PDB file of C-alpha atoms in Angstrom:
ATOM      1  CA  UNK A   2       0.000   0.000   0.000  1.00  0.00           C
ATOM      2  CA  UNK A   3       2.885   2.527   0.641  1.00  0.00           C
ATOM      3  CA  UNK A   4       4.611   1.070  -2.391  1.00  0.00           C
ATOM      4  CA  UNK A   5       1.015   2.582  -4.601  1.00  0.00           C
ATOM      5  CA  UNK A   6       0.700   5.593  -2.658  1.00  0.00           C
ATOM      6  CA  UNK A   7       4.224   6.426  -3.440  1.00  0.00           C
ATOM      7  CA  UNK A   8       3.673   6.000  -6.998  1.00  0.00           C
ATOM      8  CA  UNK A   9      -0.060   7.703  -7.080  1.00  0.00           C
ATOM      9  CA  UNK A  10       2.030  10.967  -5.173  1.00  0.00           C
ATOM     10  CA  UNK A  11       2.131  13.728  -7.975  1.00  0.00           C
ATOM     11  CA  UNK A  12       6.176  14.709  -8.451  1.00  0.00           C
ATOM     12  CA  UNK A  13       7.246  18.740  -7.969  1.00  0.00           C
ATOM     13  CA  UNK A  14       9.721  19.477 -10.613  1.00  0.00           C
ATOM     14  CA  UNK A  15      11.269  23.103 -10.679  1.00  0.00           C
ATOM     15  CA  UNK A  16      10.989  24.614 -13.768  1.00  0.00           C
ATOM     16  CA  UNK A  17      12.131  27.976 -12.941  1.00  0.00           C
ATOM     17  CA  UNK A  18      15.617  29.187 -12.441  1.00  0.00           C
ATOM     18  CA  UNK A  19      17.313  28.574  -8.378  1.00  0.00           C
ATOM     19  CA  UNK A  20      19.384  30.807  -6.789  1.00  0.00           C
ATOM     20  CA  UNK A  21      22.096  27.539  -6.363  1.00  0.00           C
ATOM     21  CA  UNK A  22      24.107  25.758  -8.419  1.00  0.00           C
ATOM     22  CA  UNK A  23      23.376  22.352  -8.731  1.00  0.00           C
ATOM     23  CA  UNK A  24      25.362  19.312  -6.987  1.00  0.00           C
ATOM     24  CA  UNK A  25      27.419  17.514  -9.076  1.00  0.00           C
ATOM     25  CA  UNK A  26      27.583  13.207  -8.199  1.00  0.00           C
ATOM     26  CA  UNK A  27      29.655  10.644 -10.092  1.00  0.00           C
ATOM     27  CA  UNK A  28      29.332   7.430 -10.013  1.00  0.00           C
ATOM     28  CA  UNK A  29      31.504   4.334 -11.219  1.00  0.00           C
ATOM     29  CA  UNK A  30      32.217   0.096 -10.322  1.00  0.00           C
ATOM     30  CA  UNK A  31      34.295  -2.402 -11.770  1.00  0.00           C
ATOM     31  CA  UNK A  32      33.713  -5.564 -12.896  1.00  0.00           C
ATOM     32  CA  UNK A  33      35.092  -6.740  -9.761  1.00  0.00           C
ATOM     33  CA  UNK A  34      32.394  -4.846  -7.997  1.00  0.00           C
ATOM     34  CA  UNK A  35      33.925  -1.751  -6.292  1.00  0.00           C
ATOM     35  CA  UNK A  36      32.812   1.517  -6.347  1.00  0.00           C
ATOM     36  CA  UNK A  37      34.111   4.942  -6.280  1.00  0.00           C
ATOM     37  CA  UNK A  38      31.784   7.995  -5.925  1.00  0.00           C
ATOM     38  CA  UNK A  39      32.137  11.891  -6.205  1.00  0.00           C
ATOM     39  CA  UNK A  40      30.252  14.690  -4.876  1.00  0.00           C
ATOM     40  CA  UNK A  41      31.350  18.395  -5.438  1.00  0.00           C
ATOM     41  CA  UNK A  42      28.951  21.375  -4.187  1.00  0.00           C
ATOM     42  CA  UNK A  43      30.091  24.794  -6.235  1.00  0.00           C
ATOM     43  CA  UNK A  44      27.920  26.559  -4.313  1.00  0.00           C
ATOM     44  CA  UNK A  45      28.963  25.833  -0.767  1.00  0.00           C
ATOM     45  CA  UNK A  46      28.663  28.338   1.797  1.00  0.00           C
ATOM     46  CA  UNK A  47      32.182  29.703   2.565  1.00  0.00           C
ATOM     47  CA  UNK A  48      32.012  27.861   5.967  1.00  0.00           C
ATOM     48  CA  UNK A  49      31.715  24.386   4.226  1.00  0.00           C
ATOM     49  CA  UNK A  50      34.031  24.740   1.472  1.00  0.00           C
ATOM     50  CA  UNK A  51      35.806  22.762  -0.219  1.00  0.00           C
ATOM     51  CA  UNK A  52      32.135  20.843  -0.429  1.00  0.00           C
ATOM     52  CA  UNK A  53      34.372  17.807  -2.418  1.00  0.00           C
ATOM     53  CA  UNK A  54      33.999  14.285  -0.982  1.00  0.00           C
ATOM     54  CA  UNK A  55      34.452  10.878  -2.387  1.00  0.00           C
ATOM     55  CA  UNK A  56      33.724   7.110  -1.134  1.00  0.00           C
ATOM     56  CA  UNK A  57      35.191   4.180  -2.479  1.00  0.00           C
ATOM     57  CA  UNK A  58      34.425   0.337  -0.984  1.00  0.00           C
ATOM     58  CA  UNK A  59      33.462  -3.070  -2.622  1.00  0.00           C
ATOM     59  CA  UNK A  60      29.892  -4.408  -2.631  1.00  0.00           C
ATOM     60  CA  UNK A  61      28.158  -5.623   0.200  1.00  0.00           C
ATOM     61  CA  UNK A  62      28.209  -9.311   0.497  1.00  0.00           C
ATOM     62  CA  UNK A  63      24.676  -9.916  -0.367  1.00  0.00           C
ATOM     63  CA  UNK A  64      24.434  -8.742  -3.466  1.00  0.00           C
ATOM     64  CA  UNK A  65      26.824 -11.360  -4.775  1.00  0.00           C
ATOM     65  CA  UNK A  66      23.695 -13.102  -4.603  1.00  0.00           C
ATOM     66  CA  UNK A  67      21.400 -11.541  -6.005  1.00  0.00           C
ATOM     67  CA  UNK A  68      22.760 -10.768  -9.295  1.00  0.00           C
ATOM     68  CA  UNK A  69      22.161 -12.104 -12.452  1.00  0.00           C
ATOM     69  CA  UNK A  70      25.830 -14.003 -13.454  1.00  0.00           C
ATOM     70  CA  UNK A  71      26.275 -12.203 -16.911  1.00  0.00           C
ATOM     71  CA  UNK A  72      29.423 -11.515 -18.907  1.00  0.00           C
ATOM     72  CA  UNK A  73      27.909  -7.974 -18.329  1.00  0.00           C
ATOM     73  CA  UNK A  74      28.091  -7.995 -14.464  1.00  0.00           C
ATOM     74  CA  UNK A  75      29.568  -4.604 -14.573  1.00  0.00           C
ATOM     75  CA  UNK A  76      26.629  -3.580 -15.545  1.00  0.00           C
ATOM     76  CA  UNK A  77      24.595  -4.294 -12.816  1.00  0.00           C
ATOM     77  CA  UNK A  78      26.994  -3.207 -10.366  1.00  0.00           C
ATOM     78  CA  UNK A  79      26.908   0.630 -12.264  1.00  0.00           C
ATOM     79  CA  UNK A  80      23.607   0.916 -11.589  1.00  0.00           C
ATOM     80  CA  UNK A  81      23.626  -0.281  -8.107  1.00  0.00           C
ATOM     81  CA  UNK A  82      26.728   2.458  -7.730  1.00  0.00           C
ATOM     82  CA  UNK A  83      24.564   4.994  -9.056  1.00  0.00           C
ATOM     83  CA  UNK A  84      21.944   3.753  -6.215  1.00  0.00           C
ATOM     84  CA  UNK A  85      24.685   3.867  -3.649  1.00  0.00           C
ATOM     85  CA  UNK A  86      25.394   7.647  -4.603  1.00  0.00           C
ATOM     86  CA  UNK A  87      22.088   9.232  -3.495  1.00  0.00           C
ATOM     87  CA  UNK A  88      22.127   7.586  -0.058  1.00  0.00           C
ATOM     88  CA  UNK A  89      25.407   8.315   0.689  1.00  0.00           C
ATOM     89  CA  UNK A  90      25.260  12.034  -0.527  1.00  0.00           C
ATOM     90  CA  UNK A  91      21.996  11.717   1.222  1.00  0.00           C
ATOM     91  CA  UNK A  92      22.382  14.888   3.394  1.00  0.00           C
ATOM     92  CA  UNK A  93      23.755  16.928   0.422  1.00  0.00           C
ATOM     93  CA  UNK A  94      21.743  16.330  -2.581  1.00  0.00           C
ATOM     94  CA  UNK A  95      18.088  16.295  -0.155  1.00  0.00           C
ATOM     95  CA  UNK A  96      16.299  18.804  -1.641  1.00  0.00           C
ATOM     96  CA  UNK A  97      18.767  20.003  -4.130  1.00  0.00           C
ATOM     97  CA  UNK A  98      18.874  19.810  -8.162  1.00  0.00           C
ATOM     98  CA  UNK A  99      21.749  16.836  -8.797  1.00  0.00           C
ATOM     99  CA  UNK A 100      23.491  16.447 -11.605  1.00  0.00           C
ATOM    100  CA  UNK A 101      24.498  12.420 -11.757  1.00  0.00           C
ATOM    101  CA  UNK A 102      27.116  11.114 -14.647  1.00  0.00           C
ATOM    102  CA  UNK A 103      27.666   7.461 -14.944  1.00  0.00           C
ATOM    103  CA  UNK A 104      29.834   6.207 -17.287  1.00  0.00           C
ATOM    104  CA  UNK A 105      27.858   3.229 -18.243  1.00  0.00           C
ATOM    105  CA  UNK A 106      24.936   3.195 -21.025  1.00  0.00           C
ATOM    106  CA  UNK A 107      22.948   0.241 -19.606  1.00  0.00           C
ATOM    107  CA  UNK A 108      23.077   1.788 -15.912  1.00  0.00           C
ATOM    108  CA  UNK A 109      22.259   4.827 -17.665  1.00  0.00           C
ATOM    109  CA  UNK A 110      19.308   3.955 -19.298  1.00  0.00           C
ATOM    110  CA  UNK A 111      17.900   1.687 -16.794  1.00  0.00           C
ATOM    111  CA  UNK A 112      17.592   4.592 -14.508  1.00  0.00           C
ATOM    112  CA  UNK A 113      16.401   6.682 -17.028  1.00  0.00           C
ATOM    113  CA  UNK A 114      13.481   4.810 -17.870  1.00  0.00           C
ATOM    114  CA  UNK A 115      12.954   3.590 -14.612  1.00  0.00           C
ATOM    115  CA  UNK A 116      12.817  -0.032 -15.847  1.00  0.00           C
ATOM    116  CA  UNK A 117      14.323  -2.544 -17.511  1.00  0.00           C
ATOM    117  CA  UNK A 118      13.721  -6.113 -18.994  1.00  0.00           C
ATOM    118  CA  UNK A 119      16.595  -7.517 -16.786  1.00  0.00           C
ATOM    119  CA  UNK A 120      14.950  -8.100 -12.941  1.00  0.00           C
ATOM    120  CA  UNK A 121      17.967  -7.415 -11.320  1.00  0.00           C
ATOM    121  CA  UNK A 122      18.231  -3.841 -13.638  1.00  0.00           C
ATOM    122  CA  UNK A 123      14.413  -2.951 -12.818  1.00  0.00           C
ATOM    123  CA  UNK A 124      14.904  -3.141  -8.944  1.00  0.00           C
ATOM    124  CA  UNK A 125      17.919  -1.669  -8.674  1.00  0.00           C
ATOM    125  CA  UNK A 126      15.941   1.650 -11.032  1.00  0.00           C
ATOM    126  CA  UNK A 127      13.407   1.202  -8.713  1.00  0.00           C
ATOM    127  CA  UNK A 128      15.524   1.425  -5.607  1.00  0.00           C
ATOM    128  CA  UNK A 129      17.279   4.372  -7.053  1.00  0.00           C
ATOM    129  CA  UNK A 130      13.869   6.224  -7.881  1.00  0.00           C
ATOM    130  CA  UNK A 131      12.587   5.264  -4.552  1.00  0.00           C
ATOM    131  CA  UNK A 132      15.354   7.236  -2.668  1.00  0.00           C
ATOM    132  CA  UNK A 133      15.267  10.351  -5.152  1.00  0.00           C
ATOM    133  CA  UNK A 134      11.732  10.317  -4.300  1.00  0.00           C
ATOM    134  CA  UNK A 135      11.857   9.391  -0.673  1.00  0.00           C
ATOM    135  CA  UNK A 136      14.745  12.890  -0.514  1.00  0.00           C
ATOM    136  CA  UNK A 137      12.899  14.625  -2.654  1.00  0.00           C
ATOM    137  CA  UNK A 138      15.818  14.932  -4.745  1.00  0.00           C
ATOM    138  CA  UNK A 139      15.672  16.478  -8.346  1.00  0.00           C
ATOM    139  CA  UNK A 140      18.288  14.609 -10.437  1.00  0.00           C
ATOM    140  CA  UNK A 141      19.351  14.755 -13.650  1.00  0.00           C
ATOM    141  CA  UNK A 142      21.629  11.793 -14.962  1.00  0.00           C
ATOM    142  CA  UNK A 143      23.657  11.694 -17.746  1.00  0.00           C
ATOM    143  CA  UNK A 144      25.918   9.215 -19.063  1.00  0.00           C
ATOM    144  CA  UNK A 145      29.556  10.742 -20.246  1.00  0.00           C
ATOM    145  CA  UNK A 146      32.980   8.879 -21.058  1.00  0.00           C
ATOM    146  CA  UNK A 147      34.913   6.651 -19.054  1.00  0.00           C
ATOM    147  CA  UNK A 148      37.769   9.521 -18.987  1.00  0.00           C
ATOM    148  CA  UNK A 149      35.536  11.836 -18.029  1.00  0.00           C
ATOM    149  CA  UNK A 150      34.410  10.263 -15.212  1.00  0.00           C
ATOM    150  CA  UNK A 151      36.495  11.390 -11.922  1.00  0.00           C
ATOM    151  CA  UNK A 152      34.714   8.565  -9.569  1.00  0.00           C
ATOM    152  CA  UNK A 153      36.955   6.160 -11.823  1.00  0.00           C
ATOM    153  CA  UNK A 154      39.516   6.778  -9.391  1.00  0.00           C
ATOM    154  CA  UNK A 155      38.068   5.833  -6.276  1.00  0.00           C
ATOM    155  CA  UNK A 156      36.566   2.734  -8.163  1.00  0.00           C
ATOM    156  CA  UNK A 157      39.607   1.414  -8.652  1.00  0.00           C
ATOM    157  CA  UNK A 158      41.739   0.739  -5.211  1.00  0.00           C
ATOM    158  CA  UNK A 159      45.187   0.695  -7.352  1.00  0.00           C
ATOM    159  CA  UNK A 160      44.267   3.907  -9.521  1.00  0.00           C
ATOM    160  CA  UNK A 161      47.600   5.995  -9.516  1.00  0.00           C
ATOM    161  CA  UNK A 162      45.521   9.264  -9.019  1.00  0.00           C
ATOM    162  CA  UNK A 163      44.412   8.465  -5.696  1.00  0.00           C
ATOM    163  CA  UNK A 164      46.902  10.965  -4.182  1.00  0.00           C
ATOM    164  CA  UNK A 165      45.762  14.028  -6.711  1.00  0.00           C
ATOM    165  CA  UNK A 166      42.100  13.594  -5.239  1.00  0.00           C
ATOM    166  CA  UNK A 167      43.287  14.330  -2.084  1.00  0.00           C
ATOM    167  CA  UNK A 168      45.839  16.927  -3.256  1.00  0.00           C
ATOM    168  CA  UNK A 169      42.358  18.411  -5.118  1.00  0.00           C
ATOM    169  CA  UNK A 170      40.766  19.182  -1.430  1.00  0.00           C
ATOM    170  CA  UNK A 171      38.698  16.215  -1.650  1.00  0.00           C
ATOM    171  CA  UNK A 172      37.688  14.403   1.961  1.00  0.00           C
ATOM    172  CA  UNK A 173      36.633  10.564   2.103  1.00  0.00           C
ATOM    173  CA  UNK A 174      33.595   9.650   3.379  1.00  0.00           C
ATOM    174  CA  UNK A 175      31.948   6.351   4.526  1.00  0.00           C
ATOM    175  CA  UNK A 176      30.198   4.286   1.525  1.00  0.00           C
ATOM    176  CA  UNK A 177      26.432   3.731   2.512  1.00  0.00           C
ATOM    177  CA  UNK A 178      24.283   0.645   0.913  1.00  0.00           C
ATOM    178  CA  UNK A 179      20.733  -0.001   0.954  1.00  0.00           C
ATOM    179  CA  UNK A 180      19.832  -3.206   2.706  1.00  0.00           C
ATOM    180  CA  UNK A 181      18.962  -6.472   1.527  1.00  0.00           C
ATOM    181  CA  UNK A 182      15.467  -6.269   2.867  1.00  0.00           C
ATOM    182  CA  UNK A 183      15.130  -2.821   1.030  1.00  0.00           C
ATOM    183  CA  UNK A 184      16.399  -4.948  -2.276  1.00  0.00           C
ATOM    184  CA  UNK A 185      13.459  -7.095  -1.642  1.00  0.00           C
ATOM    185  CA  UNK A 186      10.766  -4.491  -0.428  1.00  0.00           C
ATOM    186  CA  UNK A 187      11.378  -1.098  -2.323  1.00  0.00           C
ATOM    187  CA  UNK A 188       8.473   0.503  -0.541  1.00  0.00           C
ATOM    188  CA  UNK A 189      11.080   0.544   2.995  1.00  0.00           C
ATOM    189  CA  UNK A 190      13.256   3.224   0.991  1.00  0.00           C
ATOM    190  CA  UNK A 191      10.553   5.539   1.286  1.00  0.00           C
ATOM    191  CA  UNK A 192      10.997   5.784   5.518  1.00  0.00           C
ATOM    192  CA  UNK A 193      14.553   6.139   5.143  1.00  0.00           C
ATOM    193  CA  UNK A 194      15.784   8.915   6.962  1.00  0.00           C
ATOM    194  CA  UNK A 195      19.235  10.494   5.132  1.00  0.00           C
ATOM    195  CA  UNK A 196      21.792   8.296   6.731  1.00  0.00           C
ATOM    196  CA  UNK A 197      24.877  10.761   8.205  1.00  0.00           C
ATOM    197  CA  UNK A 198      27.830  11.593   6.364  1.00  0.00           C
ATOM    198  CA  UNK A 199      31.026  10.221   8.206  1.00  0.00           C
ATOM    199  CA  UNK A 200      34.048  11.012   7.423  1.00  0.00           C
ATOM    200  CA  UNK A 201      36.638   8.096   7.364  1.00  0.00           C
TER     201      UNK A 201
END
């Protein structure tokens, strides 16, 4: 019944012009299934610049399992990346206009239409829609180059540009997942309270 209501609930899109710049969120995983994120605020308040953070961790343990095995596994561990941005840039991008690049078409257009014919591609859209909705968070995704992509770095634990990010003002933060029980109930998402960002 949540699950409907949520659905039924009419969506407030800005159309007009906001005195802020959006947030800017990348998103990346390897084949191996680690991810690297990137959040950068240009229009932090002086007191909480620089507004650059990244996370970087492998996938929970769980979702091992709940994947389809695929030559393509990559795949499905962009979009759950792109998932894992929004709840652990929870506190930033609630209530904010987001600008999210992935680097990866099937992620990308999973999310964009909000389905897909693979199961394990449809609920991780759905997850990912359910927290945008759930912070009210207006996001934009767009899907750019593998070299464009600056959460490539964090993805990778060996990437030689580790110690530029941090030279570039950027501050590590703790990786959040949804649950498994979220995985298998979407509607849960929707009571999720932004999770803390912790600095690690």
């Amino acid at each position: 019944a949540l699950l409907v209501g949520w659905l039924a609930r009419p969506r407030r899109l800005r159309v007009s012009a906001t005195p802020r710049c959006p947030v800017l969120v990348y998103s990346d995983a390897t084949g191996l299934g680690h991810i690297g994120l990137v959040f950068v605020d240009l229009d932090a308040p002086p007191s909480a610049r620089p507004a650059r953070y990244f996370a970087s961790g492998p996938c929970p343990a769980w979702l091992l399992s709940r994947l389809r095995p695929s030559e393509n596994l990559v795949n499905q561990h962009e979009a759950f990346a792109a998932v894992c941005a929004i709840l652990t840039f929870a506190p930033l991008v609630k209530g904010r206009q987001t600008r999210l690049f992935v680097d990866n078409e099937s992620a990308f257009y999973s999310i964009l239409k909000g389905s897909s014919r693979h199961p394990e591609m449809w609920s991780l859209s759905r997850m990912f829609h359910g927290l945008t909705s759930a912070f009210e968070v207006e996001v934009y995704v767009e899907c750019v180059d593998s070299d464009d992509n600056i959460a490539d770095i964090p993805s990778r634990p060996d990437h030689p540009d580790w110690r530029a990010l941090r030279g570039m003002g950027f501050q590590q933060v703790l990786l959040c997942f949804p649950s498994e029980e979220e995985w298998d109930d979407a509607s849960q998402l929707l009571l999720r309270a932004p999770p803390p960002l912790i600095f690690t």
